[in-house]
Amino acid sequence: MIIVIGAGQAGLAAGRELRLAGHEVLLLEARSRLGETWRHRWDSLRLFTPARFSALPGLPFPAAPGHYPDKDEVAAYLEVYAAHFGLPIRLGSPVTRLRRTADGLFEVQVGRVDDRFTASGVLVATGPFQRPHVPDLALPETITGLHSSAYRGPAQLPDGPVLVAGAGNSGVQIAAELAATRTVTLAAGGRQAVAPQRVMGADIFTWLSLSGLVRAPVSGAVGRWMRKRDPLIGMGPRHLRRRGVRVTGRVVSVDGRFVRTADGQRLAPAVVIWATGYRSDYSWLQVAGALSDGLPVHEEGVSPIPGLVYAGLPFQRSRGSALLGWVGEDVARVVGRLVDRPGGRS
């Protein structure tokens, strides 16, 4: 049997690929329902990719090609995908330990100590959103602080000015939404390129796909350039200024009831939203040689450990590696390597 850890977009695509190849497979999903990672994001979130580029292999996204799906549409699509292909999924099953047995198999421990599975191969598809990261800065009681993963919409916040710390796509979108109803400051860590959502009447991902840039391997010069220059999509700090958002340097300290920034600003927000990303947590992956400094050792998703591969990591192979419309291509590659290597046959 081959076990897939995680039943998000990468895990579901992997389950289908393995089933089509005739392998016994089991998907283990930590949450109690498919698509919960999407449902728990902010209410107004929409994909940057239109429906034509938002489908997993074998099942079109059920919307007009140019429609930009919202988070709940994505979550519903993942449930439909799993049902359509009859994927064997065990929900509410967080993996707490993965180890190698003396005979070269893998033992996967789920929750309770006595709840274990043995597999000849493992595909890790836990995704990039593992542990919300908040800087080690203690806010006073007068300031409400929350990570962007806990933000749902303006109505949940107390009155008063908001500081959004972090100018990635999430931070920019949240700041833009809040600017319609309150005073907003965006603390940006530095300058970042911005790509328009549409170019000459077509979505930016149409051009990225036609040009091959979205598939350019990060092992090559073009792929490395793409990774280094990975832009914000559609909107950046300059656009926010036009909406009345104040843009400052990154947050560096908290002094009493004030938040200080790298460019010397002294702010007194009522709310701080930490749009500061996520950190990986592979503490459960206890296979010798699988990790380096806490992160997976791999080449385009293939681990040096026979029978262990990954899917859905950002820039695992290319810009498209963690995107709905392209993750299936990476999955096909790593599944092929998984079942062809010693220790990876079911």
Short mmCIF file of N, CA and C in Angstrom, two decimals, residues 206-311:
data_model
loop_
_atom_site.label_atom_id
_atom_site.label_comp_id
_atom_site.label_asym_id
_atom_site.label_seq_id
_atom_site.Cartn_x
_atom_site.Cartn_y
_atom_site.Cartn_z
N THR A 206 -2.59 33.06 -18.52
CA THR A 206 -2.63 32.63 -19.92
C THR A 206 -1.26 32.83 -20.55
N TRP A 207 -0.68 33.99 -20.31
CA TRP A 207 0.63 34.30 -20.88
C TRP A 207 1.74 33.47 -20.22
N LEU A 208 1.64 33.28 -18.91
CA LEU A 208 2.65 32.46 -18.22
C LEU A 208 2.62 31.02 -18.73
N SER A 209 1.41 30.54 -19.05
CA SER A 209 1.28 29.18 -19.57
C SER A 209 1.78 29.09 -21.01
N LEU A 210 1.34 30.01 -21.86
CA LEU A 210 1.74 29.98 -23.27
C LEU A 210 3.25 30.14 -23.43
N SER A 211 3.85 30.97 -22.59
CA SER A 211 5.29 31.22 -22.69
C SER A 211 6.13 30.11 -22.06
N GLY A 212 5.48 29.26 -21.27
CA GLY A 212 6.21 28.20 -20.59
C GLY A 212 6.82 28.63 -19.27
N LEU A 213 6.64 29.89 -18.88
CA LEU A 213 7.27 30.38 -17.66
C LEU A 213 6.74 29.69 -16.41
N VAL A 214 5.44 29.38 -16.39
CA VAL A 214 4.87 28.76 -15.19
C VAL A 214 5.40 27.35 -14.98
N ARG A 215 5.90 26.72 -16.07
CA ARG A 215 6.44 25.36 -15.97
C ARG A 215 7.96 25.34 -15.97
N ALA A 216 8.62 26.47 -16.05
CA ALA A 216 10.08 26.49 -16.13
C ALA A 216 10.70 25.89 -14.88
N PRO A 217 11.51 24.84 -15.00
CA PRO A 217 12.09 24.20 -13.81
C PRO A 217 12.99 25.16 -13.04
N VAL A 218 12.89 25.12 -11.72
CA VAL A 218 13.73 26.00 -10.90
C VAL A 218 15.19 25.59 -10.95
N SER A 219 15.48 24.43 -11.53
CA SER A 219 16.87 24.01 -11.69
C SER A 219 17.56 24.76 -12.82
N GLY A 220 16.78 25.46 -13.66
CA GLY A 220 17.34 26.22 -14.77
C GLY A 220 17.35 27.71 -14.50
N ALA A 221 17.98 28.46 -15.38
CA ALA A 221 18.13 29.90 -15.18
C ALA A 221 16.79 30.63 -15.19
N VAL A 222 15.89 30.25 -16.10
CA VAL A 222 14.59 30.92 -16.17
C VAL A 222 13.77 30.65 -14.91
N GLY A 223 13.76 29.40 -14.47
CA GLY A 223 13.01 29.05 -13.27
C GLY A 223 13.56 29.73 -12.03
N ARG A 224 14.89 29.83 -11.94
CA ARG A 224 15.50 30.53 -10.80
C ARG A 224 15.12 31.99 -10.82
N TRP A 225 15.08 32.59 -12.01
CA TRP A 225 14.68 34.00 -12.13
C TRP A 225 13.22 34.18 -11.71
N MET A 226 12.36 33.24 -12.12
CA MET A 226 10.96 33.30 -11.74
C MET A 226 10.79 33.23 -10.22
N ARG A 227 11.54 32.37 -9.61
CA ARG A 227 11.42 32.22 -8.15
C ARG A 227 11.90 33.48 -7.44
N LYS A 228 12.99 34.03 -7.90
CA LYS A 228 13.54 35.22 -7.27
C LYS A 228 12.63 36.42 -7.46
N ARG A 229 11.95 36.48 -8.61
CA ARG A 229 11.14 37.65 -8.95
C ARG A 229 9.65 37.40 -8.79
N ASP A 230 9.26 36.32 -8.11
CA ASP A 230 7.85 35.97 -7.99
C ASP A 230 7.04 37.19 -7.54
N PRO A 231 6.16 37.70 -8.42
CA PRO A 231 5.52 38.99 -8.13
C PRO A 231 4.20 38.87 -7.37
N LEU A 232 3.78 39.99 -6.82
CA LEU A 232 2.40 40.13 -6.39
C LEU A 232 1.53 40.13 -7.64
N ILE A 233 0.30 39.66 -7.50
CA ILE A 233 -0.60 39.59 -8.65
C ILE A 233 -1.69 40.65 -8.52
N GLY A 234 -1.78 41.52 -9.51
CA GLY A 234 -2.89 42.45 -9.62
C GLY A 234 -2.76 43.75 -8.87
N MET A 235 -2.17 43.72 -7.68
CA MET A 235 -2.16 44.92 -6.84
C MET A 235 -0.95 44.89 -5.92
N GLY A 236 -0.37 46.08 -5.71
CA GLY A 236 0.76 46.21 -4.80
C GLY A 236 0.62 47.46 -3.96
N PRO A 237 1.65 47.81 -3.20
CA PRO A 237 1.58 48.99 -2.32
C PRO A 237 1.22 50.28 -3.05
N ARG A 238 1.69 50.47 -4.28
CA ARG A 238 1.37 51.70 -5.01
C ARG A 238 -0.14 51.82 -5.24
N HIS A 239 -0.78 50.70 -5.59
CA HIS A 239 -2.23 50.71 -5.79
C HIS A 239 -2.95 51.00 -4.48
N LEU A 240 -2.41 50.48 -3.38
CA LEU A 240 -3.04 50.71 -2.09
C LEU A 240 -2.98 52.18 -1.68
N ARG A 241 -1.87 52.84 -2.00
CA ARG A 241 -1.77 54.27 -1.67
C ARG A 241 -2.90 55.05 -2.33
N ARG A 242 -3.27 54.65 -3.54
CA ARG A 242 -4.36 55.33 -4.24
C ARG A 242 -5.69 55.13 -3.52
N ARG A 243 -5.79 54.08 -2.71
CA ARG A 243 -7.00 53.82 -1.95
C ARG A 243 -6.93 54.41 -0.55
N GLY A 244 -5.89 55.18 -0.30
CA GLY A 244 -5.76 55.84 0.99
C GLY A 244 -4.99 55.07 2.03
N VAL A 245 -4.36 53.96 1.64
CA VAL A 245 -3.59 53.16 2.59
C VAL A 245 -2.22 53.79 2.79
N ARG A 246 -1.82 53.92 4.02
CA ARG A 246 -0.48 54.41 4.34
C ARG A 246 0.49 53.24 4.30
N VAL A 247 1.62 53.37 3.62
CA VAL A 247 2.59 52.30 3.49
C VAL A 247 3.88 52.69 4.22
N THR A 248 4.31 51.82 5.13
CA THR A 248 5.51 52.07 5.91
C THR A 248 6.49 50.92 5.75
N GLY A 249 7.62 51.02 6.47
CA GLY A 249 8.57 49.92 6.51
C GLY A 249 8.04 48.80 7.40
N ARG A 250 8.78 47.71 7.47
CA ARG A 250 8.35 46.54 8.24
C ARG A 250 8.31 46.87 9.74
N VAL A 251 7.52 46.11 10.47
CA VAL A 251 7.44 46.26 11.92
C VAL A 251 8.71 45.72 12.55
N VAL A 252 9.30 46.52 13.46
CA VAL A 252 10.55 46.08 14.11
C VAL A 252 10.43 45.96 15.61
N SER A 253 9.48 46.68 16.24
CA SER A 253 9.38 46.61 17.69
C SER A 253 8.02 47.13 18.16
N VAL A 254 7.73 46.83 19.41
CA VAL A 254 6.54 47.35 20.07
C VAL A 254 7.00 48.08 21.32
N ASP A 255 6.58 49.33 21.46
CA ASP A 255 7.01 50.18 22.56
C ASP A 255 5.77 50.73 23.26
N GLY A 256 5.41 50.09 24.36
CA GLY A 256 4.20 50.51 25.04
C GLY A 256 2.98 50.23 24.16
N ARG A 257 2.19 51.29 23.90
CA ARG A 257 1.03 51.11 23.03
C ARG A 257 1.33 51.44 21.58
N PHE A 258 2.61 51.62 21.26
CA PHE A 258 3.00 51.99 19.91
C PHE A 258 3.75 50.86 19.22
N VAL A 259 3.56 50.78 17.90
CA VAL A 259 4.29 49.85 17.05
C VAL A 259 5.25 50.67 16.21
N ARG A 260 6.51 50.30 16.22
CA ARG A 260 7.53 51.03 15.47
C ARG A 260 7.94 50.26 14.22
N THR A 261 8.25 51.00 13.16
CA THR A 261 8.62 50.39 11.89
C THR A 261 10.07 50.73 11.53
N ALA A 262 10.60 50.01 10.54
CA ALA A 262 12.00 50.17 10.16
C ALA A 262 12.31 51.56 9.63
N ASP A 263 11.32 52.28 9.12
CA ASP A 263 11.56 53.63 8.61
C ASP A 263 11.22 54.71 9.63
N GLY A 264 11.15 54.30 10.91
CA GLY A 264 11.00 55.28 11.97
C GLY A 264 9.58 55.71 12.28
N GLN A 265 8.59 55.05 11.72
CA GLN A 265 7.20 55.41 12.00
C GLN A 265 6.79 54.88 13.37
N ARG A 266 5.92 55.65 14.04
CA ARG A 266 5.41 55.28 15.36
C ARG A 266 3.89 55.22 15.25
N LEU A 267 3.33 53.99 15.27
CA LEU A 267 1.93 53.79 14.97
C LEU A 267 1.17 53.34 16.22
N ALA A 268 -0.10 53.72 16.27
CA ALA A 268 -0.96 53.31 17.39
C ALA A 268 -2.23 52.66 16.85
N PRO A 269 -2.12 51.46 16.28
CA PRO A 269 -3.31 50.80 15.71
C PRO A 269 -4.19 50.20 16.79
N ALA A 270 -5.45 50.00 16.44
CA ALA A 270 -6.35 49.25 17.31
C ALA A 270 -6.22 47.76 17.04
N VAL A 271 -5.81 47.44 15.80
CA VAL A 271 -5.70 46.04 15.38
C VAL A 271 -4.41 45.86 14.57
N VAL A 272 -3.72 44.76 14.82
CA VAL A 272 -2.61 44.36 13.97
C VAL A 272 -2.95 43.00 13.36
N ILE A 273 -2.92 42.93 12.03
CA ILE A 273 -3.10 41.66 11.33
C ILE A 273 -1.74 41.22 10.80
N TRP A 274 -1.27 40.10 11.31
CA TRP A 274 0.04 39.60 10.92
C TRP A 274 -0.08 38.78 9.64
N ALA A 275 0.16 39.39 8.50
CA ALA A 275 0.16 38.69 7.21
C ALA A 275 1.59 38.26 6.92
N THR A 276 2.12 37.50 7.85
CA THR A 276 3.55 37.17 7.86
C THR A 276 3.83 35.73 7.48
N GLY A 277 2.87 35.09 6.83
CA GLY A 277 3.13 33.79 6.24
C GLY A 277 3.08 32.63 7.22
N TYR A 278 3.68 31.55 6.79
CA TYR A 278 3.62 30.29 7.52
C TYR A 278 5.03 29.70 7.64
N ARG A 279 5.18 28.81 8.59
CA ARG A 279 6.41 28.06 8.74
C ARG A 279 6.10 26.57 8.59
N SER A 280 7.04 25.85 8.05
CA SER A 280 6.87 24.40 7.88
C SER A 280 7.03 23.70 9.22
N ASP A 281 6.33 22.58 9.37
CA ASP A 281 6.46 21.76 10.57
C ASP A 281 6.49 20.29 10.15
N TYR A 282 7.69 19.76 10.09
CA TYR A 282 7.88 18.36 9.73
C TYR A 282 8.43 17.57 10.92
N SER A 283 8.08 18.00 12.14
CA SER A 283 8.58 17.33 13.34
C SER A 283 8.12 15.88 13.40
N TRP A 284 7.02 15.56 12.71
CA TRP A 284 6.49 14.19 12.70
C TRP A 284 7.25 13.28 11.74
N LEU A 285 8.05 13.86 10.84
CA LEU A 285 8.76 13.08 9.82
C LEU A 285 10.09 12.62 10.41
N GLN A 286 10.09 11.43 10.97
CA GLN A 286 11.25 10.93 11.71
C GLN A 286 11.95 9.81 10.95
N VAL A 287 12.36 10.15 9.73
CA VAL A 287 13.10 9.23 8.87
C VAL A 287 14.50 9.80 8.68
N ALA A 288 15.50 9.04 9.05
CA ALA A 288 16.88 9.52 8.96
C ALA A 288 17.22 9.94 7.54
N GLY A 289 17.76 11.16 7.39
CA GLY A 289 18.18 11.66 6.09
C GLY A 289 17.10 12.35 5.29
N ALA A 290 15.85 12.37 5.82
CA ALA A 290 14.75 12.97 5.06
C ALA A 290 14.71 14.49 5.17
N LEU A 291 15.25 15.03 6.27
CA LEU A 291 15.18 16.47 6.51
C LEU A 291 16.57 17.07 6.68
N SER A 292 16.65 18.35 6.36
CA SER A 292 17.85 19.14 6.62
C SER A 292 17.40 20.49 7.15
N ASP A 293 17.83 20.84 8.35
CA ASP A 293 17.37 22.07 9.01
C ASP A 293 15.84 22.13 9.07
N GLY A 294 15.23 20.98 9.27
CA GLY A 294 13.79 20.90 9.44
C GLY A 294 12.98 20.91 8.17
N LEU A 295 13.63 20.95 7.00
CA LEU A 295 12.92 20.99 5.72
C LEU A 295 13.24 19.75 4.89
N PRO A 296 12.30 19.34 4.02
CA PRO A 296 12.52 18.13 3.23
C PRO A 296 13.73 18.24 2.29
N VAL A 297 14.49 17.18 2.24
CA VAL A 297 15.56 17.06 1.26
C VAL A 297 14.96 16.37 0.04
N HIS A 298 15.01 17.03 -1.10
CA HIS A 298 14.41 16.43 -2.29
C HIS A 298 14.96 17.09 -3.55
N GLU A 299 14.79 16.42 -4.66
CA GLU A 299 15.09 16.98 -5.97
C GLU A 299 13.82 16.89 -6.80
N GLU A 300 13.19 18.04 -6.99
CA GLU A 300 11.91 18.11 -7.72
C GLU A 300 10.87 17.16 -7.11
N GLY A 301 10.88 17.05 -5.78
CA GLY A 301 9.89 16.25 -5.07
C GLY A 301 10.32 14.84 -4.74
N VAL A 302 11.45 14.41 -5.25
CA VAL A 302 11.91 13.04 -5.02
C VAL A 302 12.97 13.04 -3.92
N SER A 303 12.66 12.35 -2.84
CA SER A 303 13.55 12.27 -1.69
C SER A 303 14.70 11.29 -1.95
N PRO A 304 15.82 11.45 -1.26
CA PRO A 304 16.88 10.44 -1.36
C PRO A 304 16.50 9.14 -0.65
N ILE A 305 15.40 9.18 0.11
CA ILE A 305 14.92 7.98 0.79
C ILE A 305 14.03 7.20 -0.17
N PRO A 306 14.40 5.97 -0.54
CA PRO A 306 13.55 5.19 -1.46
C PRO A 306 12.13 5.05 -0.91
N GLY A 307 11.15 5.35 -1.77
CA GLY A 307 9.75 5.20 -1.38
C GLY A 307 9.14 6.43 -0.74
N LEU A 308 9.89 7.54 -0.64
CA LEU A 308 9.37 8.77 -0.03
C LEU A 308 9.46 9.92 -1.04
N VAL A 309 8.32 10.53 -1.35
CA VAL A 309 8.29 11.65 -2.29
C VAL A 309 7.34 12.73 -1.75
N TYR A 310 7.37 13.89 -2.42
CA TYR A 310 6.56 15.04 -2.01
C TYR A 310 5.80 15.60 -3.20
N ALA A 311 4.69 16.28 -2.89
CA ALA A 311 3.95 17.00 -3.92
C ALA A 311 3.31 18.23 -3.30
#
